[in-house]
mmCIF file of C-alpha atoms in Angstrom:
data_model
loop_
_atom_site.group_PDB
_atom_site.id
_atom_site.type_symbol
_atom_site.label_atom_id
_atom_site.label_comp_id
_atom_site.label_asym_id
_atom_site.label_seq_id
_atom_site.Cartn_x
_atom_site.Cartn_y
_atom_site.Cartn_z
ATOM 1 C CA MET A 1 -27.841 5.539 -44.764
ATOM 2 C CA LYS A 2 -28.467 4.182 -41.261
ATOM 3 C CA THR A 3 -27.237 0.732 -42.352
ATOM 4 C CA ARG A 4 -24.036 2.313 -43.772
ATOM 5 C CA PHE A 5 -23.470 4.383 -40.625
ATOM 6 C CA ALA A 6 -23.913 1.282 -38.443
ATOM 7 C CA PHE A 7 -21.492 -0.656 -40.625
ATOM 8 C CA LEU A 8 -18.825 2.133 -40.406
ATOM 9 C CA PHE A 9 -19.363 2.372 -36.648
ATOM 10 C CA LEU A 10 -18.909 -1.443 -36.297
ATOM 11 C CA LEU A 11 -15.724 -1.295 -38.418
ATOM 12 C CA MET A 12 -14.309 1.503 -36.195
ATOM 13 C CA LEU A 13 -15.155 -0.494 -33.042
ATOM 14 C CA LEU A 14 -13.545 -3.671 -34.360
ATOM 15 C CA SER A 15 -10.421 -1.624 -35.396
ATOM 16 C CA ALA A 16 -10.233 -0.116 -31.936
ATOM 17 C CA CYS A 17 -10.469 -3.550 -30.298
ATOM 18 C CA THR A 18 -7.768 -4.931 -32.517
ATOM 19 C CA LYS A 19 -5.482 -2.038 -31.793
ATOM 20 C CA GLU A 20 -6.008 -2.515 -28.053
ATOM 21 C CA SER A 21 -4.774 -6.061 -28.232
ATOM 22 C CA ASP A 22 -1.747 -5.322 -30.409
ATOM 23 C CA GLY A 23 1.632 -5.930 -28.906
ATOM 24 C CA PRO A 24 4.686 -3.592 -29.338
ATOM 25 C CA ASP A 25 6.112 -2.523 -32.685
ATOM 26 C CA MET A 26 9.520 -4.320 -32.898
ATOM 27 C CA ASP A 27 11.370 -6.886 -35.073
ATOM 28 C CA TYR A 28 10.324 -10.305 -33.797
ATOM 29 C CA PRO A 29 11.692 -12.213 -32.118
ATOM 30 C CA ALA A 30 13.094 -9.479 -29.776
ATOM 31 C CA SER A 31 14.994 -10.315 -26.547
ATOM 32 C CA PHE A 32 15.652 -8.200 -23.485
ATOM 33 C CA LYS A 33 17.906 -8.693 -20.552
ATOM 34 C CA LEU A 34 17.102 -7.009 -17.193
ATOM 35 C CA ARG A 35 19.958 -4.642 -16.352
ATOM 36 C CA ARG A 36 19.004 -1.812 -13.796
ATOM 37 C CA PHE A 37 16.329 -0.040 -11.863
ATOM 38 C CA ASP A 38 14.656 3.146 -13.131
ATOM 39 C CA GLN A 39 11.480 5.176 -12.935
ATOM 40 C CA VAL A 40 11.945 5.250 -9.096
ATOM 41 C CA GLN A 41 9.208 7.156 -7.503
ATOM 42 C CA PRO A 42 9.383 8.693 -3.923
ATOM 43 C CA VAL A 43 7.959 6.600 -0.964
ATOM 44 C CA ARG A 44 4.466 7.685 -0.038
ATOM 45 C CA MET A 45 2.736 7.092 3.152
ATOM 46 C CA PHE A 46 -0.956 6.923 3.887
ATOM 47 C CA THR A 47 -3.294 6.476 6.881
ATOM 48 C CA ARG A 48 -7.057 6.335 7.159
ATOM 49 C CA ASN A 49 -6.954 10.147 7.346
ATOM 50 C CA GLY A 50 -5.123 10.657 4.162
ATOM 51 C CA GLU A 51 -1.573 11.114 2.881
ATOM 52 C CA VAL A 52 1.387 11.849 5.187
ATOM 53 C CA LYS A 53 3.599 14.582 3.549
ATOM 54 C CA ASP A 54 6.627 14.816 5.851
ATOM 55 C CA ALA A 55 9.425 13.451 3.629
ATOM 56 C CA ASP A 56 11.955 13.055 6.515
ATOM 57 C CA PHE A 57 9.460 11.226 8.729
ATOM 58 C CA ILE A 58 8.600 8.838 5.841
ATOM 59 C CA LYS A 59 12.232 8.211 5.061
ATOM 60 C CA ASN A 60 13.164 7.319 8.615
ATOM 61 C CA HIS A 61 10.108 5.279 9.448
ATOM 62 C CA ASP A 62 10.554 1.663 10.393
ATOM 63 C CA LEU A 63 7.843 0.665 7.874
ATOM 64 C CA THR A 64 9.761 2.325 5.004
ATOM 65 C CA ARG A 65 13.007 0.468 5.958
ATOM 66 C CA ARG A 66 11.114 -2.794 6.280
ATOM 67 C CA MET A 67 9.635 -2.343 2.751
ATOM 68 C CA GLN A 68 12.942 -1.450 1.149
ATOM 69 C CA MET A 69 14.573 -4.707 2.521
ATOM 70 C CA HIS A 70 12.918 -6.421 -0.395
ATOM 71 C CA TYR A 71 14.881 -4.558 -3.166
ATOM 72 C CA ASP A 72 18.079 -2.684 -3.769
ATOM 73 C CA LEU A 73 17.624 0.334 -5.965
ATOM 74 C CA GLU A 74 21.383 0.921 -6.126
ATOM 75 C CA ALA A 75 21.951 -2.515 -7.709
ATOM 76 C CA THR A 76 23.020 -2.738 -11.380
ATOM 77 C CA ALA A 77 20.829 -5.833 -11.822
ATOM 78 C CA PRO A 78 17.864 -7.055 -9.828
ATOM 79 C CA ASP A 79 18.651 -9.795 -7.280
ATOM 80 C CA ASP A 80 15.159 -11.445 -7.522
ATOM 81 C CA ALA A 81 15.447 -12.223 -11.243
ATOM 82 C CA SER A 82 17.266 -15.515 -11.512
ATOM 83 C CA ASP A 83 16.691 -15.773 -15.244
ATOM 84 C CA PRO A 84 16.255 -12.197 -16.277
ATOM 85 C CA ASP A 85 15.758 -12.723 -20.009
ATOM 86 C CA ILE A 86 12.474 -12.271 -21.842
ATOM 87 C CA THR A 87 11.746 -12.697 -25.647
ATOM 88 C CA PHE A 88 8.771 -11.442 -27.537
ATOM 89 C CA LEU A 89 8.082 -14.112 -30.103
ATOM 90 C CA SER A 90 5.304 -12.120 -31.704
ATOM 91 C CA ARG A 91 2.833 -9.405 -30.949
ATOM 92 C CA SER A 92 0.710 -11.823 -28.989
ATOM 93 C CA GLU A 93 3.316 -14.090 -27.328
ATOM 94 C CA ALA A 94 6.430 -13.858 -25.120
ATOM 95 C CA GLU A 95 8.562 -16.278 -23.140
ATOM 96 C CA MET A 96 11.052 -16.420 -20.267
ATOM 97 C CA ASN A 97 13.640 -18.916 -19.222
ATOM 98 C CA GLY A 98 14.130 -20.132 -22.700
ATOM 99 C CA GLY A 99 10.422 -21.106 -23.148
ATOM 100 C CA SER A 100 9.800 -22.662 -19.762
ATOM 101 C CA THR A 101 7.289 -19.876 -19.098
ATOM 102 C CA ARG A 102 5.021 -18.642 -21.850
ATOM 103 C CA TYR A 103 2.954 -15.464 -21.782
ATOM 104 C CA GLU A 104 0.004 -14.077 -23.804
ATOM 105 C CA VAL A 105 0.615 -10.352 -24.637
ATOM 106 C CA LYS A 106 -2.226 -7.844 -24.667
ATOM 107 C CA LYS A 107 -2.169 -4.085 -24.766
ATOM 108 C CA GLN A 108 -4.140 -2.600 -21.878
ATOM 109 C CA GLY A 109 -4.207 1.190 -21.538
ATOM 110 C CA ASP A 110 -0.603 2.434 -21.674
ATOM 111 C CA ALA A 111 0.885 -0.867 -20.630
ATOM 112 C CA LEU A 112 1.386 -4.398 -22.013
ATOM 113 C CA LEU A 113 -0.076 -7.053 -19.895
ATOM 114 C CA LEU A 114 1.843 -10.409 -20.010
ATOM 115 C CA THR A 115 -0.356 -13.248 -18.715
ATOM 116 C CA SER A 116 1.189 -16.607 -18.059
ATOM 117 C CA ARG A 117 -0.400 -19.545 -19.926
ATOM 118 C CA GLU A 118 -0.028 -21.737 -16.848
ATOM 119 C CA GLU A 119 -2.818 -21.860 -14.455
ATOM 120 C CA ARG A 120 -2.175 -22.480 -10.767
ATOM 121 C CA SER A 121 -4.196 -22.767 -7.584
ATOM 122 C CA SER A 122 -3.788 -20.833 -4.373
ATOM 123 C CA GLY A 123 -5.717 -19.849 -1.269
ATOM 124 C CA TYR A 124 -5.886 -17.801 1.839
ATOM 125 C CA ASN A 125 -7.572 -17.872 5.346
ATOM 126 C CA ARG A 126 -9.871 -15.296 6.852
ATOM 127 C CA ASN A 127 -6.986 -13.615 8.661
ATOM 128 C CA GLY A 128 -5.326 -12.967 5.327
ATOM 129 C CA GLU A 129 -8.472 -11.741 3.559
ATOM 130 C CA PHE A 130 -7.706 -8.053 4.269
ATOM 131 C CA TYR A 131 -4.258 -8.390 2.695
ATOM 132 C CA VAL A 132 -5.667 -10.120 -0.446
ATOM 133 C CA ASN A 133 -8.133 -7.244 -0.841
ATOM 134 C CA LEU A 134 -5.515 -4.664 -0.131
ATOM 135 C CA MET A 135 -3.191 -6.178 -2.849
ATOM 136 C CA ILE A 136 -6.047 -6.119 -5.357
ATOM 137 C CA GLY A 137 -7.068 -2.580 -4.324
ATOM 138 C CA LEU A 138 -3.545 -1.147 -4.663
ATOM 139 C CA SER A 139 -2.898 -2.706 -8.090
ATOM 140 C CA LYS A 140 -3.711 -0.639 -11.127
ATOM 141 C CA TYR A 141 -3.947 -3.720 -13.214
ATOM 142 C CA LYS A 142 -6.021 -6.053 -11.138
ATOM 143 C CA PRO A 143 -4.542 -9.559 -10.458
ATOM 144 C CA LEU A 144 -6.164 -12.467 -12.294
ATOM 145 C CA MET A 145 -8.075 -14.425 -9.599
ATOM 146 C CA TYR A 146 -11.122 -16.514 -10.496
ATOM 147 C CA ASP A 147 -13.067 -19.669 -9.451
ATOM 148 C CA LYS A 148 -12.983 -18.576 -5.767
ATOM 149 C CA GLN A 149 -14.396 -21.293 -3.462
ATOM 150 C CA ALA A 150 -15.179 -21.125 0.233
ATOM 151 C CA LEU A 151 -13.999 -24.355 1.904
ATOM 152 C CA PRO A 152 -16.277 -26.163 4.472
ATOM 153 C CA PRO A 153 -14.841 -25.816 8.036
ATOM 154 C CA ALA A 154 -14.571 -29.599 8.295
ATOM 155 C CA LEU A 155 -12.134 -29.656 5.380
ATOM 156 C CA TYR A 156 -9.104 -27.923 7.107
ATOM 157 C CA THR A 157 -6.227 -27.294 4.717
ATOM 158 C CA GLY A 158 -4.990 -24.015 6.251
ATOM 159 C CA PHE A 159 -7.230 -22.146 3.735
ATOM 160 C CA ASP A 160 -10.732 -20.836 4.135
ATOM 161 C CA TYR A 161 -10.806 -19.827 0.474
ATOM 162 C CA THR A 162 -9.187 -21.238 -2.675
ATOM 163 C CA TYR A 163 -8.919 -19.694 -6.147
ATOM 164 C CA LYS A 164 -7.197 -20.156 -9.488
ATOM 165 C CA THR A 165 -4.821 -17.577 -10.982
ATOM 166 C CA LYS A 166 -2.268 -16.916 -13.668
ATOM 167 C CA ASP A 167 0.905 -14.892 -13.111
ATOM 168 C CA GLN A 168 0.996 -11.541 -14.807
ATOM 169 C CA LEU A 169 3.654 -8.959 -15.693
ATOM 170 C CA VAL A 170 3.008 -5.282 -16.392
ATOM 171 C CA VAL A 171 5.478 -3.842 -18.822
ATOM 172 C CA SER A 172 5.839 -0.875 -21.177
ATOM 173 C CA VAL A 173 8.094 0.175 -24.029
ATOM 174 C CA ALA A 174 10.297 3.182 -23.611
ATOM 175 C CA GLY A 175 12.301 3.857 -26.818
ATOM 176 C CA GLN A 176 14.464 0.662 -27.330
ATOM 177 C CA GLU A 177 14.040 -0.480 -23.768
ATOM 178 C CA LEU A 178 11.405 -2.461 -21.889
ATOM 179 C CA LEU A 179 10.169 -1.393 -18.469
ATOM 180 C CA PHE A 180 8.952 -4.060 -15.914
ATOM 181 C CA HIS A 181 6.813 -2.156 -13.541
ATOM 182 C CA ARG A 182 6.997 -2.942 -9.832
ATOM 183 C CA LEU A 183 5.008 -1.898 -6.843
ATOM 184 C CA ALA A 184 6.423 -2.198 -3.390
ATOM 185 C CA TYR A 185 4.259 -1.617 -0.264
ATOM 186 C CA ALA A 186 4.159 -2.245 3.504
ATOM 187 C CA HIS A 187 1.266 -2.155 5.908
ATOM 188 C CA GLN A 188 1.019 -2.219 9.638
ATOM 189 C CA ASN A 189 -1.443 -1.710 12.520
ATOM 190 C CA GLN A 190 -1.178 -2.374 16.210
ATOM 191 C CA TYR A 191 -1.653 -6.147 15.696
ATOM 192 C CA ASN A 192 0.370 -7.093 12.600
ATOM 193 C CA GLY A 193 1.831 -6.079 9.231
ATOM 194 C CA ARG A 194 2.991 -7.279 5.918
ATOM 195 C CA SER A 195 5.294 -6.010 3.169
ATOM 196 C CA MET A 196 5.840 -7.253 -0.403
ATOM 197 C CA VAL A 197 6.788 -6.294 -4.042
ATOM 198 C CA ILE A 198 4.431 -7.159 -6.841
ATOM 199 C CA ASN A 199 4.494 -6.738 -10.696
ATOM 200 C CA ASN A 200 2.098 -3.791 -10.998
ATOM 201 C CA GLN A 201 1.580 -0.114 -10.767
ATOM 202 C CA PHE A 202 -0.110 1.887 -7.907
ATOM 203 C CA ASP A 203 -3.834 2.529 -7.848
ATOM 204 C CA PRO A 204 -4.594 5.189 -5.176
ATOM 205 C CA ALA A 205 -8.205 3.957 -4.976
ATOM 206 C CA GLY A 206 -6.861 1.154 -2.753
ATOM 207 C CA ILE A 207 -6.205 3.553 0.047
ATOM 208 C CA SER A 208 -10.000 3.514 0.784
ATOM 209 C CA LEU A 209 -9.446 0.091 2.301
ATOM 210 C CA LEU A 210 -7.370 1.416 5.209
ATOM 211 C CA ARG A 211 -8.895 1.149 8.627
ATOM 212 C CA ASP A 212 -8.250 3.180 11.806
ATOM 213 C CA GLY A 213 -4.792 2.607 13.089
ATOM 214 C CA ASP A 214 -3.503 1.371 9.710
ATOM 215 C CA THR A 215 -0.326 2.923 8.095
ATOM 216 C CA LEU A 216 0.780 2.107 4.543
ATOM 217 C CA VAL A 217 3.894 3.021 2.595
ATOM 218 C CA VAL A 218 4.217 2.449 -1.235
ATOM 219 C CA GLN A 219 6.954 2.982 -3.799
ATOM 220 C CA GLU A 220 6.906 2.435 -7.565
ATOM 221 C CA PHE A 221 9.880 1.652 -9.764
ATOM 222 C CA ALA A 222 10.740 -0.352 -12.930
ATOM 223 C CA ILE A 223 13.329 -2.875 -13.930
ATOM 224 C CA VAL A 224 14.796 -1.961 -17.256
ATOM 225 C CA GLY A 225 15.218 -4.546 -19.975
ATOM 226 C CA VAL A 226 17.823 -3.657 -22.606
ATOM 227 C CA PRO A 227 17.823 -5.277 -26.050
ATOM 228 C CA LEU A 228 19.970 -8.318 -26.681
ATOM 229 C CA LYS A 229 21.670 -8.024 -30.040
#
């Protein structure tokens, strides 16, 4: 009886793992073109002391305007997508730009995580270490960064650390459409600041990284991919 129970448990576990890695249910190949913005969330502001709730103050803050210079939510198509077509070849593989970029597709939680098959190298210096950690902390789906190396001081390349990475997209299926999730954020303190838009969703746990004097604004939205017939 114990052996039979163990076998059934193992079968259930394997089935769950297989289901977790399944791609979306659709007729393959399935192509989508990015058309518009949707799922736009209100801008939120945080400091070390918690969340700021004054909507008018947030809307008119310089940091909010600086962040929103990176995207135009009134546009009918995203300006930053020079080749906004994506094709799912199967449950486990997708491509963009007619195959110049290939992705592995895996289900993770409520989203599909598309990971580029192409590995690249990057790096950062000690002054940028906070911003790397902030990007990771604010990302619900943690960026793929591995093989981190500290460079000797004598080997000056502009980087104190190098690492390897693969580009990732976070998407989900909504009816017949595909949502590409984007996270915009901007940070400032009395010394410097930085703003950017990444392919991800917001993880509030990253707020714990803020220091005294830090201000952060975030906004989530999605780029909608409509089916190509």
